[in-house]
mmCIF file of C-alpha atoms in Angstrom:
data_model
loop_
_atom_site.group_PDB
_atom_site.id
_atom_site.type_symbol
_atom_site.label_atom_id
_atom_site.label_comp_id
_atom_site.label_asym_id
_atom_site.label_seq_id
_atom_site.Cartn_x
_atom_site.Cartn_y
_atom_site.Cartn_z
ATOM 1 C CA UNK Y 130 -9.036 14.186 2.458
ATOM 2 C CA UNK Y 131 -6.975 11.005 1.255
ATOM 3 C CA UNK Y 132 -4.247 9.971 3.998
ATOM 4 C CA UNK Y 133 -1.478 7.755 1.327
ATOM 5 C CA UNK Y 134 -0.419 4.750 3.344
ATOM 6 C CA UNK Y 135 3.231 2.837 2.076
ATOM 7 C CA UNK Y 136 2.991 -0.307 2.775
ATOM 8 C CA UNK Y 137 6.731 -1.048 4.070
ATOM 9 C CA UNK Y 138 6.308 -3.954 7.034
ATOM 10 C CA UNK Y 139 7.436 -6.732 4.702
ATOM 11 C CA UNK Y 140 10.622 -9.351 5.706
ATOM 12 C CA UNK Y 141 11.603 -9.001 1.829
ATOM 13 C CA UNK Y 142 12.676 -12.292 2.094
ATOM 14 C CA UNK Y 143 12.828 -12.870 -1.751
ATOM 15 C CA UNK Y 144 14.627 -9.692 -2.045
ATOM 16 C CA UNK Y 145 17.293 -10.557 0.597
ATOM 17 C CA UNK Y 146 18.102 -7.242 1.650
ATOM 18 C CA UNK Y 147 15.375 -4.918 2.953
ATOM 19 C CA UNK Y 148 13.969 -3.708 -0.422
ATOM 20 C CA UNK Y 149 12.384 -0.380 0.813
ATOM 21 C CA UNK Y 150 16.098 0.894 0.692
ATOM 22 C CA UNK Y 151 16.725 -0.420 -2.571
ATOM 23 C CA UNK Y 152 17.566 2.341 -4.925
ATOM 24 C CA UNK Y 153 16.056 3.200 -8.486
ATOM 25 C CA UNK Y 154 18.015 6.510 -10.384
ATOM 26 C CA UNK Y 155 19.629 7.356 -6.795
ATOM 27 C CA UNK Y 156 16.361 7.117 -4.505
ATOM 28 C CA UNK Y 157 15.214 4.494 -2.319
ATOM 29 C CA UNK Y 158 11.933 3.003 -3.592
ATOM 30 C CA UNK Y 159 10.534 4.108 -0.116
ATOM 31 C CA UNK Y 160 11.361 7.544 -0.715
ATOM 32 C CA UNK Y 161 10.254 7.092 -4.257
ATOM 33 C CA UNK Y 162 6.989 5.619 -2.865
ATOM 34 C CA UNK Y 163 6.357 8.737 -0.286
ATOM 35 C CA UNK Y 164 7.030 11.243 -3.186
ATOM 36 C CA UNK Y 165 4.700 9.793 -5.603
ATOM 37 C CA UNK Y 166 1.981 9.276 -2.712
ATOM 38 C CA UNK Y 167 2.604 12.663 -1.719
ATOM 39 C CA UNK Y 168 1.334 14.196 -4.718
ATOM 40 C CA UNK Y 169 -2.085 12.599 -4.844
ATOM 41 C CA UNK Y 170 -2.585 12.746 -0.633
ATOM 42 C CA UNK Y 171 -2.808 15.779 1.898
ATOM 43 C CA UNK Y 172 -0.332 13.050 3.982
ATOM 44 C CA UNK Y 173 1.587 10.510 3.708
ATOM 45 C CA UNK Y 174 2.709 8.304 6.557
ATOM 46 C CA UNK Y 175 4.955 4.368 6.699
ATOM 47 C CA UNK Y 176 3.466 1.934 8.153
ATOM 48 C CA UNK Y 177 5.278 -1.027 9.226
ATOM 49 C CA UNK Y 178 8.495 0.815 9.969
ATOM 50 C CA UNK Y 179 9.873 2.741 12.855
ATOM 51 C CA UNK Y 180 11.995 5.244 10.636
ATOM 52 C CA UNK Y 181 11.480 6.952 7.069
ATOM 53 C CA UNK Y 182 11.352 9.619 4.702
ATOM 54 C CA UNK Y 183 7.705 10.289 6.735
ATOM 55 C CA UNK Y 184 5.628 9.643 9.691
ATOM 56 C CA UNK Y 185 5.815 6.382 10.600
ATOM 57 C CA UNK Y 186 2.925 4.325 12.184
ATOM 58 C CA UNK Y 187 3.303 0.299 13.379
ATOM 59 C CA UNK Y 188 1.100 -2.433 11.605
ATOM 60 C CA UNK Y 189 -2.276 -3.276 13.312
ATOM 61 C CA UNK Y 190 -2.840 -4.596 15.730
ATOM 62 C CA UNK Y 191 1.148 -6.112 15.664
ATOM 63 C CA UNK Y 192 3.712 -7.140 12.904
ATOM 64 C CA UNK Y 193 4.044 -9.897 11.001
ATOM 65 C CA UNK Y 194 0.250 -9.314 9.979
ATOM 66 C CA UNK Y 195 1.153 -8.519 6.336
ATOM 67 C CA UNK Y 196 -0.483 -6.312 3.932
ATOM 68 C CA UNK Y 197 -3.598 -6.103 5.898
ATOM 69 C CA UNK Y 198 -1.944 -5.378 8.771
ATOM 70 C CA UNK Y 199 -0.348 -1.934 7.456
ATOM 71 C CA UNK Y 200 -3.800 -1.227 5.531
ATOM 72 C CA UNK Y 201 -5.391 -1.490 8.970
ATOM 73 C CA UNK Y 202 -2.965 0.588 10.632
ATOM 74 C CA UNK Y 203 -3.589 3.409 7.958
ATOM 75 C CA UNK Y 204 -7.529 2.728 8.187
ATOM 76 C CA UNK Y 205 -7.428 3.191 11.910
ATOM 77 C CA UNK Y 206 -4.766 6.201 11.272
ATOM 78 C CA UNK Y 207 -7.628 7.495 8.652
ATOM 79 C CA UNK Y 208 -10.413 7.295 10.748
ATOM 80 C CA UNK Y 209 -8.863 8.635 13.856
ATOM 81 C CA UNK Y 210 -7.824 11.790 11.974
ATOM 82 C CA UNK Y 211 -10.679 12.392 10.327
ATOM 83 C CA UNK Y 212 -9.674 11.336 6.734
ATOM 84 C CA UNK Y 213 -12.047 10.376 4.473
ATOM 85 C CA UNK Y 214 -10.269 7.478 2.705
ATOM 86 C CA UNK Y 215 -6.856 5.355 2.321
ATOM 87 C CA UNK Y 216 -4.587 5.240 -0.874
ATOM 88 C CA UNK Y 217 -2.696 2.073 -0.254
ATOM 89 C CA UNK Y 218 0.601 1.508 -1.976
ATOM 90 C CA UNK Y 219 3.295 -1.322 -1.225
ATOM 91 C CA UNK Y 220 6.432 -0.187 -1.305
ATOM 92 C CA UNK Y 221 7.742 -2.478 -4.397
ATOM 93 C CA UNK Y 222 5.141 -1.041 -7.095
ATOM 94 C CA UNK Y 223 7.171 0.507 -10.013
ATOM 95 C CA UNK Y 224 5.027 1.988 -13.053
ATOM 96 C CA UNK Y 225 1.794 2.921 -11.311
ATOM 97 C CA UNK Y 226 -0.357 4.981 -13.092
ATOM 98 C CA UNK Y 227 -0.348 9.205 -13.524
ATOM 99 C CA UNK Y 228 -4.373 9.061 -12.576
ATOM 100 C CA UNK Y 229 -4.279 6.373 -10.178
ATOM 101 C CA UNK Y 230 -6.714 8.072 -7.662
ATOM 102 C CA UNK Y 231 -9.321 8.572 -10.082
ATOM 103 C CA UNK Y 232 -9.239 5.223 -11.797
ATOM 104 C CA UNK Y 233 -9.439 3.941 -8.194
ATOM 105 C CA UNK Y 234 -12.440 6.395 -7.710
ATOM 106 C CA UNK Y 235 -14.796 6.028 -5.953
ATOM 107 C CA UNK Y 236 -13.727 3.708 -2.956
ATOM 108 C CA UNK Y 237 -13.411 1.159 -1.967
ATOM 109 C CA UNK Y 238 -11.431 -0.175 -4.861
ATOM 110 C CA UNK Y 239 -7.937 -2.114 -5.824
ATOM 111 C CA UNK Y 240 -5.746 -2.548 -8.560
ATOM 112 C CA UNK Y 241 -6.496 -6.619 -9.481
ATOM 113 C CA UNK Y 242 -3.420 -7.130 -10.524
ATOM 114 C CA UNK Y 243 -1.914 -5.754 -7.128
ATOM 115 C CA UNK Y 244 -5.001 -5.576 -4.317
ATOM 116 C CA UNK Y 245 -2.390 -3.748 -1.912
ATOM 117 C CA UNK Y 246 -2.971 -0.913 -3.986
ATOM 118 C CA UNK Y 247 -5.990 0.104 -3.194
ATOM 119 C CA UNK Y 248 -8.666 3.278 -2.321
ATOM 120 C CA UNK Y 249 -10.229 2.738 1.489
ATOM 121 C CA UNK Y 250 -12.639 4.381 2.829
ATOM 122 C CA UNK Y 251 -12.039 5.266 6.412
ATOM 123 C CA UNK Y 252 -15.126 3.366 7.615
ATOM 124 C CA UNK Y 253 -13.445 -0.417 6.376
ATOM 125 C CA UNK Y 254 -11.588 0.321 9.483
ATOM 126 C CA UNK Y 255 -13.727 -1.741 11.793
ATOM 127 C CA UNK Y 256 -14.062 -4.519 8.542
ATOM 128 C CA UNK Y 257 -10.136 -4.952 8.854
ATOM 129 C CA UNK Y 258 -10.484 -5.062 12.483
ATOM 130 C CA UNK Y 259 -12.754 -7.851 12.130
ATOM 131 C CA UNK Y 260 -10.918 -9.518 9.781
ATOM 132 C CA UNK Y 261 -7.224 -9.769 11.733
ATOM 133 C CA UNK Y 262 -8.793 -10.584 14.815
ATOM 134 C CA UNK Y 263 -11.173 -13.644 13.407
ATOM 135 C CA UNK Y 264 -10.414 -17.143 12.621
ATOM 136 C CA UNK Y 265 -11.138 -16.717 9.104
ATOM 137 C CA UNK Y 266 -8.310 -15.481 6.175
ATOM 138 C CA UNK Y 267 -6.712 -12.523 6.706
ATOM 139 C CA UNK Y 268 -6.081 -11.820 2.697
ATOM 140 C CA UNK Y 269 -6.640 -8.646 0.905
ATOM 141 C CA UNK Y 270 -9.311 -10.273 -1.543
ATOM 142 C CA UNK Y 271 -10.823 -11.413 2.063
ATOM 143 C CA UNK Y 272 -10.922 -7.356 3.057
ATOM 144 C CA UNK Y 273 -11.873 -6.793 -0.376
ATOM 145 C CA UNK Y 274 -14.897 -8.822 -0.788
ATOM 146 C CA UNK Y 275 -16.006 -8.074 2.670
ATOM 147 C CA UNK Y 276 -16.625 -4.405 2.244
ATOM 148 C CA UNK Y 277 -17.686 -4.782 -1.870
ATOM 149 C CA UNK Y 278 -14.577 -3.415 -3.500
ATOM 150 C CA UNK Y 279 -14.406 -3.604 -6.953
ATOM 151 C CA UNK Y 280 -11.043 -4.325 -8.557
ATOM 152 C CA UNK Y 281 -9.750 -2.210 -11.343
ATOM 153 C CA UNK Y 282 -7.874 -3.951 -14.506
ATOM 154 C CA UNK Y 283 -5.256 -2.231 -16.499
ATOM 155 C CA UNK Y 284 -3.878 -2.468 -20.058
ATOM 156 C CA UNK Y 285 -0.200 -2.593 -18.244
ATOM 157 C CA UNK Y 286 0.106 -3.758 -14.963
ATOM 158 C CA UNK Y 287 2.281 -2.321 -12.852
ATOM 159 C CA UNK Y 288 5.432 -3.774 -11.750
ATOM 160 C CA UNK Y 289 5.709 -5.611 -8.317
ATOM 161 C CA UNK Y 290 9.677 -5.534 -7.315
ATOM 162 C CA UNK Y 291 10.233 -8.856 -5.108
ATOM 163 C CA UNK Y 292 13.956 -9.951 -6.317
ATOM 164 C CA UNK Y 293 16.879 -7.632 -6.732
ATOM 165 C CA UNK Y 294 16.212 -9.105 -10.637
ATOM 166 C CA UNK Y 295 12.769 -7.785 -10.368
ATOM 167 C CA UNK Y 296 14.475 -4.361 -9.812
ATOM 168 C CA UNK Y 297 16.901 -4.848 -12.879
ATOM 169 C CA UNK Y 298 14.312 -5.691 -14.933
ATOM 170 C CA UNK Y 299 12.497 -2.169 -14.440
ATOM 171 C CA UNK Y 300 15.870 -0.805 -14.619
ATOM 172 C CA UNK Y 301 16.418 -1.779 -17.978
ATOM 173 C CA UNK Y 302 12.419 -1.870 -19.028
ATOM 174 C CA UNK Y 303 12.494 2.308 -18.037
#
């Protein structure tokens, strides 16, 4: 079983408005996010948030831990519940892929040009851990490399929404 994971902790600082409630052809790209999630995952949960179109589950071990702190929360999330594995997804990725899970098969693996997006196993749970609570970086290539990931190219990237002109762009690129 794959447990989907938005990634939805983020200040959106560039965006300067909170960009998970953003809306592309009259849905939020957190709902958006959920939905598509939801049909590759048995569940879908938020993490980084306190309320959303699904469960919701705080970054590990606190926020403000970025990326790797919602992956960890899912990873923990994952393992707890007896999920095999972790599709990641930020929140701002626009254009992903119909066969995403299976290009990302088998884990662990990551898009390269977006590492958030990513297949987990449950077991990089303890790797994470490791990683935010040691001196060292606490990146996603850091996670990556640590538990031999292999990053997956594609022809067309997809798009990563940080500005409100990010979002336009897409709009008008549909």
């Amino acid at each position: 079983m794959i447990l989907g994971v938005v990634l939805a902790g983020g200040l959106s600082t560039r965006f300067g408005s909170d960009k998970a409630l953003a809306e592309l052809d009259g849905h939020s790209l957190l709902a958006r996010t959920v939905d598509l999630l939801s049909g590759w995952c048995e569940l879908v949960v938020i993490a980084g948030r306190e309320a959303g179109p699904a469960p919701c589950i705080p970054d590990w071990p606190h926020p403000g831990m970025g990326p790797l702190g919602g992956i960890a929360a899912g990873l923990h999330h994952a393992r707890d519940a007896d999920f095999a594995a972790v599709l990641s997804c930020g929140v701002d990725a626009l254009g992903l892929p119909a066969d995403l899970p299976a290009l990302l098969s088998p884990a662990p693996a990551f898009l390269a040009a977006q590492p958030v997006i990513g297949l987990w196993p449950a077991s990089a749970a303890d790797a994470v851990e490791a990683i935010l609570t040691g001196a060292g970086t606490h990146s996603m290539r850091a996670f990556a490399d640590r538990i031999g990931a292999r990053a997956v190219e594609l022809d067309t990237p997809p798009a990563n929404v940080n500005t409100p002109a990010d979002l336009a762009a897409w709009r008008g690129g549909e």
